[in-house]
Coordinates of C-alpha atoms and ligand atoms in Angstrom, one line a residue:
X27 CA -40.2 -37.7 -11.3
X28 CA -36.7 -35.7 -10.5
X29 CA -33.8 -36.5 -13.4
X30 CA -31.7 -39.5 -14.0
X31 CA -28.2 -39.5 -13.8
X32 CA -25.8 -42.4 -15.1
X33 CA -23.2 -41.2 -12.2
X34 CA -24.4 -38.5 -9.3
X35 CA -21.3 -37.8 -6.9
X36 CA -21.8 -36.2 -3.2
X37 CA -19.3 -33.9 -2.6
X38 CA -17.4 -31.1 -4.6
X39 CA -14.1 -31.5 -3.3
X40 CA -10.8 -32.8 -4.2
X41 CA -12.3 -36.4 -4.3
X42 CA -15.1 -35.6 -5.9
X43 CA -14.1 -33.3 -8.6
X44 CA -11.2 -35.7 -9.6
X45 CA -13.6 -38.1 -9.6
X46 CA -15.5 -36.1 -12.3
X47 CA -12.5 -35.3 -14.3
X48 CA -11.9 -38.7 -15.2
X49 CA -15.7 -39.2 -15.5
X50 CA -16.1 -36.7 -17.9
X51 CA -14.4 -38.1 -21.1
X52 CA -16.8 -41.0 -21.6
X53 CA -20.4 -40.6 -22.4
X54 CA -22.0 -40.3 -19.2
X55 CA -24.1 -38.2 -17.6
X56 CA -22.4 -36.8 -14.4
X57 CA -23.8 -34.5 -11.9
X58 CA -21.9 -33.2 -8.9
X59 CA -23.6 -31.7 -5.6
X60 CA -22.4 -30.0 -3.0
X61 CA -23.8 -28.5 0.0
X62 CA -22.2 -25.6 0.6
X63 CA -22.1 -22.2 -1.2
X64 CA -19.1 -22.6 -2.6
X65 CA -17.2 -25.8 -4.0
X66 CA -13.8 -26.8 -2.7
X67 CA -14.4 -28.9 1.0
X68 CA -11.6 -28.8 2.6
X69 CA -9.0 -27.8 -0.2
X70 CA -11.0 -24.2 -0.2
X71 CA -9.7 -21.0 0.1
X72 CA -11.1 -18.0 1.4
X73 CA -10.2 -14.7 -0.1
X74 CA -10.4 -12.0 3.2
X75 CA -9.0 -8.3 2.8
X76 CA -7.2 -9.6 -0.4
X77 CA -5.4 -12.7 1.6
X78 CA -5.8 -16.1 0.7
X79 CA -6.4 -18.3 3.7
X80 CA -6.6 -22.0 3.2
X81 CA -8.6 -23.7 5.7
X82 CA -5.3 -24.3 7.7
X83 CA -1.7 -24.9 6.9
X84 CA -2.1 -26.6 3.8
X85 CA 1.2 -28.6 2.0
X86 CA 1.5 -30.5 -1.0
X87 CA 3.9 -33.4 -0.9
X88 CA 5.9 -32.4 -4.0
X89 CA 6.8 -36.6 -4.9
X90 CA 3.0 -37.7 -4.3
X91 CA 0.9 -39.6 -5.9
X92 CA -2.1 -37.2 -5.6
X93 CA 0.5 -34.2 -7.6
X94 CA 1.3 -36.9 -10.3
X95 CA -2.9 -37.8 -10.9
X96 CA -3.7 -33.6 -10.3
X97 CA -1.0 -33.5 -13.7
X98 CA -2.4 -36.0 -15.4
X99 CA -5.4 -34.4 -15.3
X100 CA -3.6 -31.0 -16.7
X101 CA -3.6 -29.3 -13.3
X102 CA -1.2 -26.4 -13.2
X103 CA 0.5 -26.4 -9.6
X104 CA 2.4 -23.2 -8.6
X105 CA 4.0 -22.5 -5.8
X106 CA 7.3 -23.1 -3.4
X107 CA 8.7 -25.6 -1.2
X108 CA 9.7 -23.7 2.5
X109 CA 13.3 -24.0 3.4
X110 CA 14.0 -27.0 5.5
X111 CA 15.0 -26.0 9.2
X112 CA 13.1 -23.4 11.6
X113 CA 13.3 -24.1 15.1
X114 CA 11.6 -26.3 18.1
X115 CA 10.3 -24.8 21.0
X116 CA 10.5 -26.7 24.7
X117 CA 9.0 -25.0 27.9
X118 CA 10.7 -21.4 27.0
X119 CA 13.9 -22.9 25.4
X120 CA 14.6 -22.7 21.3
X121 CA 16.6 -24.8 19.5
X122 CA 17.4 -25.4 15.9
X123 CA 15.9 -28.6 14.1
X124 CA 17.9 -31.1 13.2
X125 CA 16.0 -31.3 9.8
X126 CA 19.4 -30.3 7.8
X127 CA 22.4 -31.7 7.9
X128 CA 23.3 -27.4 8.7
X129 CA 20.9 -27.7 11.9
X130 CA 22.2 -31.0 12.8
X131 CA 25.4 -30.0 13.7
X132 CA 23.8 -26.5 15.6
X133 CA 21.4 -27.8 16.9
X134 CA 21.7 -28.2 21.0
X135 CA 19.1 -30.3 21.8
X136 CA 20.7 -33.4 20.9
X137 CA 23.7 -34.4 22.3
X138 CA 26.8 -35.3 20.3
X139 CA 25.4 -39.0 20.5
X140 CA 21.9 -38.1 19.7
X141 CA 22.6 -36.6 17.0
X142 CA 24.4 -39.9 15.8
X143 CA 21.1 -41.5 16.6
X144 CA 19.2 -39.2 14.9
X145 CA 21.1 -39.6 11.5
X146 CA 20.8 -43.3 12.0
X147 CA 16.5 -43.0 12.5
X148 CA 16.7 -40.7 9.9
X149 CA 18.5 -43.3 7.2
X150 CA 16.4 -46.2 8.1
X151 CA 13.0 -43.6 7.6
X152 CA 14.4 -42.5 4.3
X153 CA 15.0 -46.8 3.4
X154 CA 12.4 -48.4 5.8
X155 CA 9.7 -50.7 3.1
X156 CA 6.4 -49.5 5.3
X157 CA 4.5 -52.1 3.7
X158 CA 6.0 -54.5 6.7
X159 CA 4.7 -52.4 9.5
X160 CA 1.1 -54.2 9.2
X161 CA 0.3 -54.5 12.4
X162 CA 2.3 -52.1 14.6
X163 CA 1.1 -48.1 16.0
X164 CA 3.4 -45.6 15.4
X165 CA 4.6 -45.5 19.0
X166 CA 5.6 -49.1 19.4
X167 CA 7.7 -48.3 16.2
X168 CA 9.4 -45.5 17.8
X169 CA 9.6 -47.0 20.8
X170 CA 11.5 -50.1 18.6
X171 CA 13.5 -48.1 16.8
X172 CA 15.3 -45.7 19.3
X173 CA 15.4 -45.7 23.1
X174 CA 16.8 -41.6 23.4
X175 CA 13.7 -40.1 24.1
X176 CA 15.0 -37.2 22.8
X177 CA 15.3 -38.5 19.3
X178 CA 11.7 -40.4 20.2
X179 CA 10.5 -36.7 20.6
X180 CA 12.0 -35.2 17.2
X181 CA 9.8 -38.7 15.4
X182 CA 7.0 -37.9 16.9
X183 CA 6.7 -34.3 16.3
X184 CA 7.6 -35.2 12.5
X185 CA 5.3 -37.8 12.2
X186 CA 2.4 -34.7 13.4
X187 CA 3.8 -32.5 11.1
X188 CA 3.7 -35.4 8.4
X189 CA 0.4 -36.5 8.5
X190 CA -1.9 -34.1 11.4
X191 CA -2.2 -37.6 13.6
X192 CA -1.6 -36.8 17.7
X193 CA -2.1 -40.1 18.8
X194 CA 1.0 -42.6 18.1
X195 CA -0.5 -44.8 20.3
X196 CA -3.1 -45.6 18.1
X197 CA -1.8 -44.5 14.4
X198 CA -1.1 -47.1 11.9
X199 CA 3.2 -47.3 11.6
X200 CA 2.7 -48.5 7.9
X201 CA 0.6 -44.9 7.0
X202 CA 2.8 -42.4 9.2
X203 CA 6.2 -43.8 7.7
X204 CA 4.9 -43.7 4.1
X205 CA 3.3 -40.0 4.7
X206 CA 6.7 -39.3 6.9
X207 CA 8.7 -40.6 4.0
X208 CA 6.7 -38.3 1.2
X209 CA 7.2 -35.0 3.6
X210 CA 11.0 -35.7 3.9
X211 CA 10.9 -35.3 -0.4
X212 CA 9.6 -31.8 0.4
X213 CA 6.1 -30.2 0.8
X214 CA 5.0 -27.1 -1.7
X215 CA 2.8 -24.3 -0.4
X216 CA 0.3 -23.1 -3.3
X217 CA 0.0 -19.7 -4.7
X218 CA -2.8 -18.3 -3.8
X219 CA -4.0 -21.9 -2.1
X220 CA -5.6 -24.7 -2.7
X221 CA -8.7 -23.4 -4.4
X222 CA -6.6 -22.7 -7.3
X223 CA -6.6 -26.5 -7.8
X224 CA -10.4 -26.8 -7.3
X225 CA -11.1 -24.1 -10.0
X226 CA -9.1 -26.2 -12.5
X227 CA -11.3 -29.0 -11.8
X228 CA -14.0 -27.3 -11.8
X229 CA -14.0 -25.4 -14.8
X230 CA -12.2 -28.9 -16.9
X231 CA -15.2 -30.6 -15.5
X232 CA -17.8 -28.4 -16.1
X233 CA -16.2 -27.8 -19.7
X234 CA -16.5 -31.0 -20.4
X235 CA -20.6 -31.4 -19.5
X236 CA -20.6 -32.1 -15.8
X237 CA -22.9 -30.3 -14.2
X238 CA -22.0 -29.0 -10.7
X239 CA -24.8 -27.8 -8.3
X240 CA -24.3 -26.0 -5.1
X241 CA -26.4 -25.7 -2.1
X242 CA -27.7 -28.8 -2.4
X243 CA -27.5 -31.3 0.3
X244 CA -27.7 -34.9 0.3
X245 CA -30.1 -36.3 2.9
X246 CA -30.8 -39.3 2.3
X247 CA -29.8 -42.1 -0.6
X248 CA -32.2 -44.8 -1.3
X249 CA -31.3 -48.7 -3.3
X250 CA -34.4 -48.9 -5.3
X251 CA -33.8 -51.4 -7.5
X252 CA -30.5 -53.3 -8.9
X253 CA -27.8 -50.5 -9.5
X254 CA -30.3 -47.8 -9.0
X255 CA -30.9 -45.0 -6.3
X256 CA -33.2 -42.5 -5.1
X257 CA -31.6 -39.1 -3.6
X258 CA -33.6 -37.0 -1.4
X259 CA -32.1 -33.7 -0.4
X260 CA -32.8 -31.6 2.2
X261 CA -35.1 -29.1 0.6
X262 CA -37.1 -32.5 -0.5
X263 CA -35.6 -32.2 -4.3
X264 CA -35.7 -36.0 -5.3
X265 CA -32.7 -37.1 -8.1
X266 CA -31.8 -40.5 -9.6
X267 CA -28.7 -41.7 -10.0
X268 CA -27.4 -44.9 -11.9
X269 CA -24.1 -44.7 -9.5
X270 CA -23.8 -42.7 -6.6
X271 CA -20.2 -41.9 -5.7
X272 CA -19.8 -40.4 -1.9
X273 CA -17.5 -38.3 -0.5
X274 CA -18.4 -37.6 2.6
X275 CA -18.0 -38.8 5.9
X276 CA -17.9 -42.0 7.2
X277 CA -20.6 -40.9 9.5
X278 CA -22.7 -38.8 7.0
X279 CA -22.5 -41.8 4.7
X280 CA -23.9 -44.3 7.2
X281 CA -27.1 -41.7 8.1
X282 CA -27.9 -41.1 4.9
X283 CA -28.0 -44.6 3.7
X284 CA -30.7 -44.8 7.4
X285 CA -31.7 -47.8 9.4
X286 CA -30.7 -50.4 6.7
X287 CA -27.1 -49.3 6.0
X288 CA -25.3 -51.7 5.6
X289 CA -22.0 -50.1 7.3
X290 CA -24.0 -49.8 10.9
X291 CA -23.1 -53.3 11.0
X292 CA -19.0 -52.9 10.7
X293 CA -18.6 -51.9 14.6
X294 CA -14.9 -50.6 13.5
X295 CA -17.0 -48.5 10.6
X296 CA -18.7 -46.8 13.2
X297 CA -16.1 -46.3 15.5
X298 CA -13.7 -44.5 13.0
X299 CA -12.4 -41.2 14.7
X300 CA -11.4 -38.2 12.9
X301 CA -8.0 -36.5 12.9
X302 CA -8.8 -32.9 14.2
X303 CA -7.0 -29.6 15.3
X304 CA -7.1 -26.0 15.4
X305 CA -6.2 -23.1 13.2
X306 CA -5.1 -19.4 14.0
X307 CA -4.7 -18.0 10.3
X308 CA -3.3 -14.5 9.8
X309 CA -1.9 -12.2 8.0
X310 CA 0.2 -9.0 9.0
X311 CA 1.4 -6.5 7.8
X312 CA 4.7 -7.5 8.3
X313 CA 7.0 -9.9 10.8
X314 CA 8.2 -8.7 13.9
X315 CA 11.0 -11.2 13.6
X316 CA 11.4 -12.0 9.9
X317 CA 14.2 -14.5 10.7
X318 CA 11.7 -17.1 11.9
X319 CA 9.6 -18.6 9.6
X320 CA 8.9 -21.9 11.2
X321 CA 8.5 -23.5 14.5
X322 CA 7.2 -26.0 16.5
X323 CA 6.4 -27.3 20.0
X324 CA 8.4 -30.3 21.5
X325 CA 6.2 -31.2 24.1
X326 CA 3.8 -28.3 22.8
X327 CA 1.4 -29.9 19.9
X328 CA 1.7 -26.9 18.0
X329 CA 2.9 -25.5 14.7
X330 CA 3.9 -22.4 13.1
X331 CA 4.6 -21.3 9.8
X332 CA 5.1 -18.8 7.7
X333 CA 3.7 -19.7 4.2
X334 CA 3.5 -16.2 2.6
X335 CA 7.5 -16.4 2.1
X336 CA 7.1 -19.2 -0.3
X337 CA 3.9 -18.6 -2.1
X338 CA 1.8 -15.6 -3.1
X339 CA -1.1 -15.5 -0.6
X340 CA -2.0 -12.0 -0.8
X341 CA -3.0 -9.1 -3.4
X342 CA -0.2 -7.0 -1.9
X343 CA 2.7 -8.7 -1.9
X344 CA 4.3 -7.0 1.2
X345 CA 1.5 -8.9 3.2
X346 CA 2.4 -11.9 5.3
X347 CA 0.4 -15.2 5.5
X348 CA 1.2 -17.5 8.8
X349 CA -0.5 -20.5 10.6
X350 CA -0.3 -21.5 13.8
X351 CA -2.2 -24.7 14.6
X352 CA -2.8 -27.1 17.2
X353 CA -2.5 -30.9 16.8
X354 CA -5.7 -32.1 18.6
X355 CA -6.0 -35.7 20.0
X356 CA -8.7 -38.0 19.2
X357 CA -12.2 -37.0 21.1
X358 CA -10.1 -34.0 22.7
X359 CA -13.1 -31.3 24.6
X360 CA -12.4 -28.3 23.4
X361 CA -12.1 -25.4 25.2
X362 CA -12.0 -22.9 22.6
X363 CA -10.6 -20.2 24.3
X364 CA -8.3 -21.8 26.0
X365 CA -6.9 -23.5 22.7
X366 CA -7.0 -19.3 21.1
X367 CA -5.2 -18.1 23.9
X368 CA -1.9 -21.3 23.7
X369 CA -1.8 -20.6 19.6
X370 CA -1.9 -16.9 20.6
X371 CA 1.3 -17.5 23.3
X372 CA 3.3 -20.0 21.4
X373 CA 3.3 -17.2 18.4
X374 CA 4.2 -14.6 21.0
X375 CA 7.0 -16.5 22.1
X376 CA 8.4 -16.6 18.0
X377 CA 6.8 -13.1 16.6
X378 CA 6.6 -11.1 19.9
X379 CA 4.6 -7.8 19.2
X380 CA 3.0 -9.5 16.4
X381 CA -0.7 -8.6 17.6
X382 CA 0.3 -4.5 16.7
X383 CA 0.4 -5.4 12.5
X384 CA -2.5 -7.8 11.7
X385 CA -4.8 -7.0 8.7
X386 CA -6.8 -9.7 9.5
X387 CA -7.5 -13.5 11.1
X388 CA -9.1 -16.5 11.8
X389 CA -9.8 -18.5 14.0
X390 CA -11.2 -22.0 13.6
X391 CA -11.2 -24.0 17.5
X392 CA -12.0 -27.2 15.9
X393 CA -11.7 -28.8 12.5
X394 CA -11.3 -32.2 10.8
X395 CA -8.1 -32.5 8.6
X396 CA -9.1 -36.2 7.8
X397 CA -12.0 -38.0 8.6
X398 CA -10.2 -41.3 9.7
X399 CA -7.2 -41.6 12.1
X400 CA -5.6 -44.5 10.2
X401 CA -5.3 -47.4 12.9
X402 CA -3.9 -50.7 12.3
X403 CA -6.5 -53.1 10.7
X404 CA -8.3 -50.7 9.1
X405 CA -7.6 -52.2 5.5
X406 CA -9.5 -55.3 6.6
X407 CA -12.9 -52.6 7.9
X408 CA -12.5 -50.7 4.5
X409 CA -12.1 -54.1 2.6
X410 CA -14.9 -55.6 3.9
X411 CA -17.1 -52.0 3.7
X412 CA -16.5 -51.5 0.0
X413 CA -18.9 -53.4 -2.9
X414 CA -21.8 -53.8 0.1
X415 CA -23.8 -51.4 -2.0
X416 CA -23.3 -52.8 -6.0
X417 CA -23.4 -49.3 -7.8
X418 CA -22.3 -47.4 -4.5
X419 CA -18.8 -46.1 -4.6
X420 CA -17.2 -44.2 -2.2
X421 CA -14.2 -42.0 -1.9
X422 CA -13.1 -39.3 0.0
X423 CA -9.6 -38.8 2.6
X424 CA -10.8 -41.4 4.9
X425 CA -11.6 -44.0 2.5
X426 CA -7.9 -45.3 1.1
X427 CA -6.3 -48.0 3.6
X428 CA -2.9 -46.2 3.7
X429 CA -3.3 -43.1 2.5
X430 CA -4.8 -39.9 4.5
X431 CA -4.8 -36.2 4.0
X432 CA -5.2 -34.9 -0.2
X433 CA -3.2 -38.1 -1.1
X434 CA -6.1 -40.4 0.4
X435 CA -8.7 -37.8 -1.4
X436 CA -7.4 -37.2 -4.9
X437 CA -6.2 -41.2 -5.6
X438 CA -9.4 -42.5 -4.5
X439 CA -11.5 -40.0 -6.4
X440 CA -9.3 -41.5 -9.4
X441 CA -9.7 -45.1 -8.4
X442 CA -13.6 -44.5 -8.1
X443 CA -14.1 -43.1 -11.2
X444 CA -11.7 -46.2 -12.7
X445 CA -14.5 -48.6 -11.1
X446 CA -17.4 -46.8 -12.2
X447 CA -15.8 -46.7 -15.6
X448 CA -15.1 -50.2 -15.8
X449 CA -18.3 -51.4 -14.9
X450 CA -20.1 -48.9 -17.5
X451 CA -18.3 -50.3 -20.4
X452 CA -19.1 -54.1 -19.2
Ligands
FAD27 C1 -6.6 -27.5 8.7 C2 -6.3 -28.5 7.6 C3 -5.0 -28.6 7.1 C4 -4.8 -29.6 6.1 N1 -3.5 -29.7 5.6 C5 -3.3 -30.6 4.6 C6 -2.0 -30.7 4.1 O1 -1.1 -30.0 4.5 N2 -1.7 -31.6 3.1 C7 -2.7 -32.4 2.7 O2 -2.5 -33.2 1.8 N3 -4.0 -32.3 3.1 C8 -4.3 -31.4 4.1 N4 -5.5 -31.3 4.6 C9 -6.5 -32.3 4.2 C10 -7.2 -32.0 2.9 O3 -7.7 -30.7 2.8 C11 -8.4 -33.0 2.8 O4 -7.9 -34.3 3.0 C12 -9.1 -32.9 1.4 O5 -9.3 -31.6 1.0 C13 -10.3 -33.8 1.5 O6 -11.0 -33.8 0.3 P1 -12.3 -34.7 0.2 O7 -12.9 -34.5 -1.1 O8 -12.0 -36.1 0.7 O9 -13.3 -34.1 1.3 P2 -14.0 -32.7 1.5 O10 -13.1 -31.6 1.0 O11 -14.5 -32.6 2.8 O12 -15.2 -32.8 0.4 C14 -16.4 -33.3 0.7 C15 -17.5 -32.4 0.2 O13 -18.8 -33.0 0.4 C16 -19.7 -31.9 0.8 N5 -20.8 -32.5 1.5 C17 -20.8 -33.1 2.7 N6 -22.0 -33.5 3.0 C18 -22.8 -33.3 1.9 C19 -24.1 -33.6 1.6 N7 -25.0 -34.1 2.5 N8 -24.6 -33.2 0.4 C20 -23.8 -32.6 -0.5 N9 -22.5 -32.4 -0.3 C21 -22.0 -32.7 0.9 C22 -18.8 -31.0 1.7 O14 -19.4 -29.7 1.8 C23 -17.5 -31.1 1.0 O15 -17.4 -30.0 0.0 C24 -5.8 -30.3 5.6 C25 -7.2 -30.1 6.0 C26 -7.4 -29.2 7.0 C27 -8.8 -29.0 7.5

């Protein structure tokens, strides 16, 4: 017979870990596993020739509700916003943003009546109630709100920049203006990354009696009786659980739980797309152009930034740290050199020369920043998908209606644990 658990959670990431925080301080029995080496998902960092790369640009929206629960928990978040401004990029033409009211009136890729416009947009962003937008994409709400296609052009690369989502035909309006509306309050890059959040958690959890196994994969989860389950893992390891709380994928989820899974019913459940792209992450020496520290594409789904100016991301601190990334569209083939070679190019056209002073890189062609693209009527899918297993919780980026990215994550571990709670004390 393997153990008993009165809560096992899948997944030691953000989700899962806050999950465990707020597990911890009641009398339960909480184990945490996670498949890979190393805890952290997505929120990781890797420490290469004494850099810190996140997995990707990573930005914490500074008025979120994921930094207010990571402080309730006693989470000490360090780090700088980046200046607002930088410059955006069209065919082989720059131009400064109009993200200030300083690059407003430089900028020369609005006219003097655009930029009127553009204010205007801006305003009703800032003072839009997103909870109206139930049943609109993202593009028809552009489309609605401004006819310049120039100022179309500026919402739609904010709204990638906001939330990772290239595909305003499809995104949910409601969830790009509320993550659009948190990344106009300003974004902070961590020092020395994200992983600096996970260790908290990690050690507060573990401090508190939650034990945390790693290389240990989930392969299937079994109902056995009411409120009970069976886990097999992959090396054949069998654990009980009194709750299971997942954080994986929607897909993951719905194999492990096999042929009677209740989800394989949901046809939107098992159509849910991810929200992918690709990461170029570098550090140098130092910047052939130190005056640029962030750009973007207009037409171009791709971003640059350099993060290193704002937080410690290296054991020397003369080292720079810099993404560049490209904003993948749903089901996009990847050619993976072809994808190197643009991120290489647009960062020649910012930092030309920049290939002579790198200490080191990384390439990753195709990774998922959330595993749902939030599409309108999703609330009803995730509605009607949640309490179909009693004692199975789930929670995890993709799993909150409107929220996506470490906001979706970190409030739905919290909310998971409240339910778990709440039914252990009835
Ligand atoms: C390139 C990139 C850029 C990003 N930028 C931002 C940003 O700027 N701002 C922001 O808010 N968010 C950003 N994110 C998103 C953010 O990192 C994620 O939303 C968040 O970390 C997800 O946490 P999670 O716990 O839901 O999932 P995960 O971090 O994926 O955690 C799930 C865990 O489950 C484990 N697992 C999977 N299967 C099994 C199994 N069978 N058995 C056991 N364990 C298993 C996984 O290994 C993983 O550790 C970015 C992500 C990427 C990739």
């Amino acid at each position: 017979m393997g153990q008993k658990w009165d809560v096992v959670i899948i997944g030691g990431g953000l989700a899962g870990f806050v999950a465990a925080n707020y597990l911890a301080s009641y009398n339960l029995s909480i184990l945490v596993l996670e498949k890979n080496k190393n805890v952290g998902g997505r929120a990781r960092t890797d420490h290469i020739r004494q850099q810190y790369f996140n997995l990707g640009p990573h930005a914490l929206y500074k008025k979120s509700k994921a930094k207010a629960i990571l402080e309730e928990l006693n989470i000490q978040i360090s780090g700088k916003s980046p200046k607002i401004g930088g410059i955006l990029v069209k065919d082989n033409y720059e131009y400064i943003a109009p993200f200030s009211p300083l690059g407003l009136l430089n900028t020369k890729f609005l006219s003097w009546k655009e930029r009127i416009e553009w204010a205007k947009v801006l305003m009703n962003v800032i003072s839009i109630d997103n909870e109206k937008l139930v049943n609109q994409t993202f593009e028809q709400w552009v489309q609605q709100t401004t006819r310049s296609a120039n100022v179309q052009s500026i919402l739609f690369l904010l709204g990638r920049l906001a939330t990772y989502c290239h595909s305003p035909e499809k995104v949910s309006a409601k969830v790009m203006l509320f993550h659009l509306k948190a990344s106009l309050s300003g974004v902070l890059y961590l020092d020395k990354g994200w992983q600096t959040m996970i260790d908290q958690l990690h050690n507060n959890a573990v401090t508190c009696g939650v034990q945390v196994q790693t290389s240990k994969s989930i392969k299937q989860i079994f109902p056995i009786e009411k409120d009970h389950f069976k886990l097999v893992l992959t090396d054949e390891e069998v654990i009980f659980g009194k709750n299971v709380l997942s954080t994986v994928g929607p897909n993951e989820l719905n194999q492990m739980l096999g042929e009677k899974s209740p989800f394989s019913q949901i046809e939107s459940f098992t159509e849910i797309q991810s929200v992918n792209g690709a990461t170029l992450d570098i550090a140098l020496t130092q910047l052939p152009n130190p005056k640029k520290l962030f750009a973007m594409g207009i037409v171009e789904p791709i971003y640059f930034s350099v993060h290193s100016n704002y937080a410690r991301l290296s054991d020397d601190a003369k080292s720079i740290v810099m993404h560049v990334f490209k904003y993948h569209k749903p089901n996009e083939n990847i050619d993976r050199k072809k994808v190197k070679m643009e991120l290489e190019q647009f960062l020649e056209k910012i930092q030309p020369g920049w290939k002579s002073y790198v200490i080191t890189s990384r390439f990753i062609p195709d990774i998922t920043v959330n595993q749902r693209l939030p599409q309108p009527g999703d609330e009803e899918m995730l509605q009607c998908s949640k309490n179909k297993i009693p004692g199975l919780y789930i929670a995890g980026d993709w799993t909150s209606p409107n929220l996506i990215l470490s906001e979706g994550a970190v409030t739905s571990g919290k909310q998971a644990a409240e339910e778990i709670i709440k039914k252990e004390k009835s």
